[in-house]
XYZ file of C-alpha atoms in Angstrom:
544
model
C 16.329 123.755 150.066
C 18.874 124.620 152.693
C 22.673 124.739 152.816
C 22.535 121.559 154.940
C 20.721 119.723 152.340
C 23.276 120.930 149.577
C 26.133 119.623 151.909
C 24.386 116.383 152.713
C 23.600 115.471 149.133
C 27.030 116.231 148.048
C 28.510 114.035 150.698
C 25.957 111.255 149.981
C 26.882 111.269 146.410
C 30.584 111.397 147.054
C 30.185 108.292 149.426
C 28.342 106.509 146.728
C 31.138 107.329 144.277
C 33.827 106.196 146.753
C 32.212 102.938 147.473
C 31.361 102.032 143.894
C 34.504 103.002 141.945
C 36.455 100.047 143.285
C 39.815 99.906 141.518
C 38.869 102.730 138.976
C 40.700 105.865 139.640
C 38.803 108.979 140.788
C 39.194 110.845 137.395
C 37.569 107.948 135.318
C 34.878 107.556 137.683
C 34.084 111.161 137.853
C 33.107 111.200 134.326
C 30.350 108.472 134.728
C 29.081 110.079 138.069
C 28.888 113.514 136.697
C 27.283 112.506 133.506
C 24.458 110.655 135.245
C 23.828 113.536 137.634
C 23.649 115.763 134.523
C 21.160 113.440 132.902
C 18.998 113.381 136.233
C 19.021 117.300 136.047
C 17.988 117.584 132.383
C 15.218 114.957 132.907
C 13.699 116.642 135.921
C 13.682 119.876 134.277
C 12.198 118.643 131.177
C 9.435 116.438 132.783
C 8.460 119.364 135.152
C 8.077 121.700 132.095
C 6.246 118.992 130.200
C 3.791 118.339 133.094
C 3.040 122.193 133.170
C 2.671 122.178 129.399
C 0.359 119.191 129.219
C -1.578 120.416 132.242
C -4.873 118.032 132.817
C -3.563 115.687 130.014
C -0.623 114.688 132.131
C -1.348 110.925 132.879
C -2.162 110.029 136.413
C -0.621 106.590 137.082
C -1.919 104.398 139.855
C 0.199 103.695 142.995
C 2.932 101.422 142.363
C 3.236 102.116 138.637
C 6.918 103.052 137.942
C 6.446 104.017 134.160
C 7.246 107.424 133.142
C 4.046 109.503 132.811
C 5.589 111.369 129.696
C 6.221 107.853 128.218
C 2.634 106.771 128.789
C 1.475 110.135 127.102
C 3.597 109.580 124.204
C 2.321 106.068 123.603
C -1.333 107.485 123.879
C -0.809 110.446 121.702
C 1.553 109.569 118.873
C 0.145 112.059 116.502
C 0.639 115.017 118.877
C 4.407 114.362 119.872
C 5.827 116.364 117.040
C 3.773 119.520 117.886
C 4.560 118.900 121.608
C 8.326 118.747 121.032
C 8.338 121.857 118.865
C 6.680 123.742 121.837
C 9.165 122.371 124.250
C 12.124 123.399 122.099
C 10.731 126.845 121.868
C 10.049 127.173 125.608
C 12.703 124.915 127.301
C 15.307 124.938 124.346
C 15.628 121.128 124.386
C 13.905 117.701 124.076
C 14.486 114.408 125.643
C 12.618 111.338 124.201
C 10.902 109.247 127.072
C 13.064 106.186 126.855
C 16.145 108.240 127.611
C 14.660 110.033 130.642
C 16.353 109.487 134.018
C 13.211 107.952 135.382
C 13.140 105.391 132.580
C 16.834 104.779 132.872
C 16.723 104.292 136.752
C 13.804 102.076 136.385
C 15.836 99.893 133.942
C 18.635 99.810 136.408
C 16.243 98.779 139.262
C 14.922 95.802 137.312
C 18.607 94.915 136.072
C 17.408 95.304 132.393
C 19.822 93.841 129.886
C 19.283 96.799 127.448
C 20.305 99.471 129.969
C 23.762 99.936 128.411
C 22.600 100.266 124.884
C 19.740 102.447 125.812
C 22.275 104.896 127.541
C 24.468 104.786 124.476
C 21.487 105.845 122.218
C 20.370 108.364 124.934
C 23.725 110.124 125.102
C 23.785 110.379 121.231
C 20.334 111.821 121.110
C 21.364 114.557 123.773
C 24.498 115.290 121.874
C 22.825 115.598 118.480
C 19.126 116.131 118.662
C 18.144 117.424 122.140
C 19.317 121.075 121.687
C 18.970 123.538 118.843
C 22.690 124.033 119.438
C 24.915 121.143 118.768
C 26.499 119.551 121.787
C 28.614 117.077 119.819
C 31.005 115.065 121.803
C 29.358 115.984 125.240
C 29.793 112.426 126.410
C 32.863 111.623 124.507
C 34.837 110.712 127.615
C 32.179 108.571 129.015
C 33.256 105.144 127.656
C 30.233 102.671 128.268
C 32.141 99.998 126.667
C 35.219 100.456 128.893
C 36.628 97.168 130.474
C 36.998 99.286 133.610
C 33.373 98.726 133.900
C 33.560 94.857 133.208
C 35.168 92.761 130.532
C 31.958 91.576 129.053
C 28.743 93.375 127.963
C 26.919 91.649 130.726
C 29.253 92.645 133.316
C 29.412 96.301 132.184
C 25.532 96.588 131.957
C 25.336 95.064 135.555
C 27.846 97.427 136.821
C 25.976 100.369 135.319
C 22.841 99.034 136.746
C 24.456 99.181 140.194
C 25.881 102.571 139.832
C 22.667 104.203 138.645
C 20.483 102.400 141.269
C 22.606 103.657 144.036
C 22.599 107.153 142.718
C 18.934 107.096 142.312
C 18.426 105.650 145.841
C 20.718 108.404 147.209
C 18.805 111.280 145.369
C 15.531 109.940 146.438
C 16.358 110.867 150.086
C 16.270 114.592 149.077
C 13.867 117.091 147.602
C 13.626 117.285 143.875
C 15.313 120.680 143.556
C 17.129 121.756 140.274
C 19.427 124.270 142.320
C 20.137 121.380 144.716
C 21.496 119.226 141.876
C 23.602 122.083 140.616
C 25.131 122.557 144.003
C 25.785 118.804 144.312
C 27.480 118.730 140.954
C 29.759 121.687 142.181
C 30.522 119.855 145.219
C 31.450 116.682 143.658
C 33.780 118.571 141.172
C 35.603 119.989 144.133
C 35.740 116.365 145.844
C 37.142 114.872 142.572
C 39.604 117.880 142.347
C 40.848 117.180 145.766
C 41.270 113.426 144.946
C 43.195 114.310 141.698
C 45.942 116.447 143.400
C 47.951 118.530 141.110
C 45.998 117.477 137.957
C 42.915 119.257 139.468
C 44.569 122.610 138.568
C 43.440 121.692 135.083
C 39.794 122.246 135.857
C 38.924 123.622 139.243
C 39.136 126.995 140.991
C 38.037 126.883 144.658
C 34.854 128.704 145.119
C 36.342 131.002 147.764
C 38.835 132.311 145.297
C 36.250 132.586 142.450
C 34.082 134.715 144.842
C 36.914 137.174 145.142
C 37.312 137.492 141.396
C 33.500 137.678 140.819
C 33.094 140.194 143.587
C 35.715 142.505 141.836
C 34.837 142.276 138.049
C 31.220 142.887 138.866
C 31.669 146.152 140.377
C 31.737 149.362 138.364
C 35.150 149.615 136.617
C 35.622 153.345 137.079
C 34.042 153.863 140.430
C 33.918 150.496 142.298
C 32.682 152.280 145.470
C 29.417 152.978 143.604
C 28.657 149.188 143.669
C 27.704 146.501 141.190
C 27.344 147.148 137.506
C 23.533 146.578 136.283
C 24.698 144.325 133.567
C 27.579 142.613 132.122
C 26.835 141.882 128.386
C 29.758 139.529 127.903
C 32.205 137.602 130.342
C 35.047 135.677 129.229
C 37.074 133.054 130.743
C 40.113 131.864 128.483
C 41.035 128.884 130.797
C 37.593 127.942 132.065
C 38.049 124.395 133.289
C 34.635 123.201 134.564
C 33.157 126.753 134.215
C 32.731 127.444 137.870
C 34.445 130.834 137.746
C 31.936 131.973 134.890
C 29.092 130.559 136.910
C 30.152 132.444 139.986
C 30.222 135.606 138.133
C 26.671 134.906 137.060
C 25.586 134.250 140.494
C 26.920 137.596 141.703
C 25.125 139.379 138.940
C 21.936 137.145 138.804
C 20.690 135.391 135.755
C 19.247 138.548 134.186
C 22.492 140.523 134.930
C 24.432 138.640 132.167
C 24.134 138.666 128.473
C 26.273 135.780 127.516
C 29.226 133.685 128.975
C 32.197 132.785 126.858
C 34.678 130.007 127.909
C 37.697 128.415 126.378
C 39.283 125.223 127.466
C 41.936 122.941 125.911
C 41.346 119.816 127.921
C 38.514 117.807 126.143
C 37.353 116.165 129.432
C 37.165 119.408 131.195
C 35.520 121.221 128.244
C 32.591 118.603 128.459
C 32.368 119.158 132.152
C 32.065 122.975 131.523
C 29.218 122.476 129.009
C 27.504 120.092 131.344
C 28.011 122.494 134.394
C 26.482 125.351 132.239
C 23.364 123.481 131.503
C 22.989 122.069 134.890
C 22.908 125.443 136.358
C 20.114 126.642 134.210
C 22.255 128.497 131.725
C 20.407 127.931 128.338
C 22.381 126.924 125.257
C 21.853 130.375 123.843
C 23.393 132.133 126.913
C 26.874 130.472 126.698
C 29.527 129.405 124.384
C 32.324 127.079 125.295
C 35.103 126.593 122.784
C 37.449 123.533 122.851
C 40.775 124.963 121.978
C 44.084 126.580 122.813
C 43.869 130.223 123.993
C 47.523 130.881 123.504
C 47.298 129.833 119.900
C 44.026 132.008 119.667
C 42.308 129.268 117.555
C 38.682 130.570 118.249
C 37.365 132.128 115.126
C 35.403 134.775 117.053
C 38.645 136.079 118.509
C 40.570 136.351 115.478
C 39.236 139.540 113.977
C 42.324 141.725 113.207
C 40.307 144.952 112.786
C 40.254 146.703 116.073
C 36.823 148.390 115.226
C 35.296 144.881 114.709
C 36.911 142.766 117.396
C 34.808 141.321 120.221
C 35.300 143.009 123.592
C 34.331 141.662 127.247
C 32.937 143.537 129.954
C 34.642 141.190 132.345
C 37.510 138.767 131.907
C 38.366 136.281 134.657
C 40.929 133.494 134.614
C 42.896 130.946 136.587
C 45.430 129.819 133.890
C 47.972 126.960 134.284
C 50.711 128.415 136.522
C 54.248 129.080 134.701
C 53.311 126.841 131.705
C 56.113 126.013 129.266
C 55.086 127.117 125.810
C 56.617 127.395 122.416
C 56.346 131.179 121.051
C 57.139 131.604 117.423
C 58.397 134.543 115.520
C 55.069 134.790 114.033
C 53.515 135.042 117.351
C 55.718 138.259 118.055
C 53.500 140.001 115.298
C 50.321 138.697 116.828
C 48.065 141.638 117.773
C 47.893 140.387 121.324
C 51.552 140.607 121.882
C 53.225 142.805 119.391
C 53.135 146.076 121.589
C 54.545 144.227 124.605
C 56.803 141.303 123.586
C 56.641 137.597 124.175
C 56.554 135.921 127.526
C 59.488 133.654 128.046
C 59.362 129.974 126.982
C 59.605 128.905 130.604
C 56.553 130.623 131.775
C 53.433 131.636 129.658
C 51.972 133.668 132.543
C 52.010 136.987 130.747
C 51.045 135.367 127.401
C 47.744 134.314 129.171
C 47.348 137.695 130.786
C 48.024 139.689 127.539
C 45.443 137.286 125.694
C 42.644 138.085 128.029
C 43.661 141.696 128.247
C 43.590 142.174 124.574
C 39.745 141.340 124.628
C 38.940 143.497 127.525
C 36.387 146.340 126.879
C 37.449 149.838 127.559
C 35.247 150.139 130.684
C 35.766 146.604 131.749
C 37.608 144.771 134.588
C 39.948 141.927 134.243
C 40.936 139.623 137.356
C 43.604 136.934 136.790
C 45.116 134.424 139.249
C 48.897 134.041 138.674
C 52.000 132.886 140.561
C 54.028 135.503 142.485
C 56.868 135.255 140.007
C 55.015 137.615 137.582
C 55.483 140.474 140.118
C 59.322 140.575 140.178
C 60.865 138.329 137.475
C 62.979 140.062 135.115
C 63.880 140.018 131.391
C 60.902 139.940 129.033
C 58.471 139.726 131.895
C 59.722 142.832 133.357
C 59.494 144.579 129.985
C 55.854 143.583 129.787
C 55.076 144.477 133.378
C 56.671 147.781 132.909
C 54.540 148.737 129.990
C 51.328 147.671 131.842
C 52.263 149.972 134.607
C 53.325 152.908 132.563
C 50.033 152.693 130.609
C 48.094 152.695 133.889
C 46.582 149.115 133.227
C 47.606 147.466 136.458
C 44.917 148.667 139.016
C 45.369 146.177 142.026
C 47.757 143.496 143.183
C 46.368 141.153 145.823
C 48.543 138.529 147.671
C 46.743 135.358 148.836
C 47.742 132.706 151.414
C 49.604 129.528 150.469
C 47.832 126.119 150.332
C 44.521 127.436 148.974
C 44.695 125.221 145.566
C 44.562 121.506 145.167
C 47.199 121.897 142.312
C 49.958 123.770 144.301
C 50.828 124.722 147.812
C 52.479 128.035 146.840
C 50.897 131.380 147.537
C 49.551 133.178 144.515
C 48.460 136.502 143.502
C 45.446 138.203 141.805
C 46.104 140.913 139.266
C 43.296 143.403 138.537
C 43.672 145.120 135.034
C 41.851 147.871 133.392
C 42.328 149.610 130.044
C 41.035 152.970 131.500
C 41.102 154.068 135.193
C 40.948 157.252 136.940
C 44.208 156.999 139.042
C 47.907 156.373 138.091
C 48.559 154.439 141.335
C 48.317 150.715 142.258
C 46.449 149.290 145.277
C 48.369 146.602 147.134
C 46.553 144.155 149.446
C 48.415 141.686 151.440
C 46.059 138.980 152.635
C 48.678 136.284 152.877
C 48.206 136.002 156.604
C 44.367 135.999 156.661
C 42.936 132.597 156.266
C 41.533 129.535 158.189
C 44.527 126.847 158.399
C 43.841 123.279 157.659
C 45.862 120.169 157.504
C 45.813 119.497 153.781
C 44.354 122.959 152.464
C 43.958 126.374 153.921
C 40.610 128.163 153.338
C 39.398 131.705 153.228
C 36.355 132.396 155.389
C 33.498 134.706 154.265
C 34.958 137.604 156.423
C 38.387 137.214 154.610
C 36.676 137.340 151.226
C 34.505 140.251 152.239
C 37.615 142.197 153.500
C 39.413 141.877 150.251
C 36.603 142.900 148.041
C 35.781 145.772 150.312
C 39.284 146.916 150.439
C 39.318 147.003 146.720
C 35.854 148.515 146.419
C 36.944 151.615 148.620
C 40.510 151.473 147.853
C 41.053 151.470 151.559
C 44.540 151.787 153.322
C 45.380 149.831 156.456
C 48.599 149.069 158.332
C 50.209 145.694 157.461
C 47.250 144.944 155.025
C 46.736 147.531 152.217
C 48.300 150.526 150.644
C 47.851 152.812 147.619
C 51.234 153.289 145.827
C 52.161 155.906 143.314
C 53.607 154.781 139.873
C 56.447 157.180 140.570
C 57.443 155.182 143.751
C 57.098 151.785 141.842
C 59.259 153.044 138.962
C 61.922 155.070 140.952
C 62.323 153.378 144.092
C 61.509 149.652 143.040
C 62.301 149.519 139.208
C 58.772 148.101 138.421
C 59.069 145.372 141.026
C 55.635 144.597 142.251
C 56.611 142.091 145.111
C 53.835 142.821 147.718
C 56.067 142.865 150.785
C 58.063 145.788 149.434
C 54.923 147.996 149.679
C 52.873 146.215 152.477
C 54.947 144.357 155.022
C 52.845 142.217 157.480
C 55.893 142.083 160.059
C 54.956 143.460 163.400
C 57.043 146.609 164.111
C 59.849 146.129 166.835
C 58.799 147.717 169.999
C 60.790 150.863 170.800
C 63.253 150.499 173.697
C 63.398 153.174 176.507
C 67.098 152.880 177.323
C 66.949 155.124 180.385
C 64.137 152.897 181.805
C 66.011 149.629 181.155
C 69.061 151.174 182.749
C 67.120 152.138 185.790
C 65.539 148.745 186.033
C 68.956 146.937 185.891
C 70.442 149.150 188.509
C 67.351 148.242 190.761
C 67.841 144.552 190.122
C 71.549 144.923 190.754
C 70.941 146.414 194.137
C 68.425 143.520 194.882
C 71.212 141.143 194.111
C 73.577 142.719 196.450
C 71.099 142.988 199.356
C 70.103 139.419 198.981
C 73.853 138.164 198.939
C 74.733 140.222 201.969
C 71.594 138.692 203.806
C 72.612 135.034 202.869
C 76.214 135.701 203.762
C 75.172 136.481 207.316
C 73.639 132.925 207.535
C 76.721 131.480 206.115
C 78.886 133.348 208.533
C 76.809 131.937 211.515
C 77.402 128.387 210.102
C 81.129 128.883 209.492
C 80.817 128.445 205.772
C 82.554 130.220 203.004
C 80.873 133.367 201.886
C 79.490 134.277 198.524
C 81.033 137.248 196.713
C 78.948 140.438 196.829
C 78.450 142.842 193.848
C 79.797 142.729 190.313
C 83.562 142.528 189.837
C 84.713 145.184 187.414
C 86.361 144.117 184.251
C 90.181 144.725 184.196
C 91.192 147.774 182.352
């Protein structure tokens, strides 16, 4: 598998999606496309494991026989299927019955089988309710196979699904059968659908380049980032996880054995399902992650509602890209909430600090939190200033990073990353002004690998660099700037004005004036010979 294969497969699938969706909007078609890609992944993974388990008993079919070998084995060994599935559940953590495997579904699509739609419906229900030890109820709830957008009659919908699946199968057949390749293609398509969704994409997608910054930061040792990456993160939490790409990015940084369990929370049902699929599609077992469908501001997840500080769950790393300046409805009861009571409530007009305090409450003492927020949190007054001041006085704000504009599909505004810790060695704040370090683009700006590396390395070693980064004492932040964290106050990117040597300038002007007089006198000699009016020579003095 090469990076070129990843890009080519992603583009191939995107072209197929673009050509097939017709009048259907990108968001609707996304659910079909990604669900079928997910089914292909689960099936390939399952058939590969089944082949290894059955060994010499794996059926060898003659050339041209398009049946699923596993379906043939099931038909030949009905008395052994129960024991086989028990072994597969223990080793692979899930089971897919042969009629619902991608190879069977793709063959039904190729032959335009009238039962394809019904088989898909049964297959999706089986995966939701029976495939895994954990329940994945509602995983395909947003994939409406009876939608009139596919066709007005059953026959039309069935034919449309046959076409979509056949085209996807043909596109995938051009590439090596590689599980990682499918995972990367899934991520690529999420990004493409996000780009096509405009501002709505902010609900579910954090660009990989920004995810890499947050991941690079939270995976470093909290107390001494310069010492390098932590050996293990037991629990990682994203309370606005979208499609789960940020959590997966942290896992990539740590390696699959460097993470205990991933926890995510997502309010949007469609995006919640995308996240669950995304986890499984990237090889994260159902016991290695937990995604909750709910509202983090209301804190409606039972595992996070423990009021006893000694028993509450705490995370080694917290990452998030919550909705920017979301309007919310804080209540009097919320003012007593254990997340907010020591700080006060964020204003109704912007829930940014409510999100921050939610995640910060569940951060472990030796953990690191990195959250993406709009610049307003750095300088707005009122309730937000009070929260900001307390976090600063308590030594919880470690680093403030300013990013360029136009990095997100959901907004063109520049944003910042706040890095928070409950225990840190220094009482200062590192400011990184990376707002002018990017690759410009027509629709979106991008961060190149060297831009990302520079940000992470500057954080890691707490480097100072003119017009880029500076370590600032709490005393200066409080006494000179009244807890205003506006980055340009501390790190200006403006080029310093060149010092002017007045004596040298005066000398140069005198020289130029003498040249003007000499040239005029020479010119006047020619004019005099021709009998023409002469030019005035020298600079007339202004009247007193």
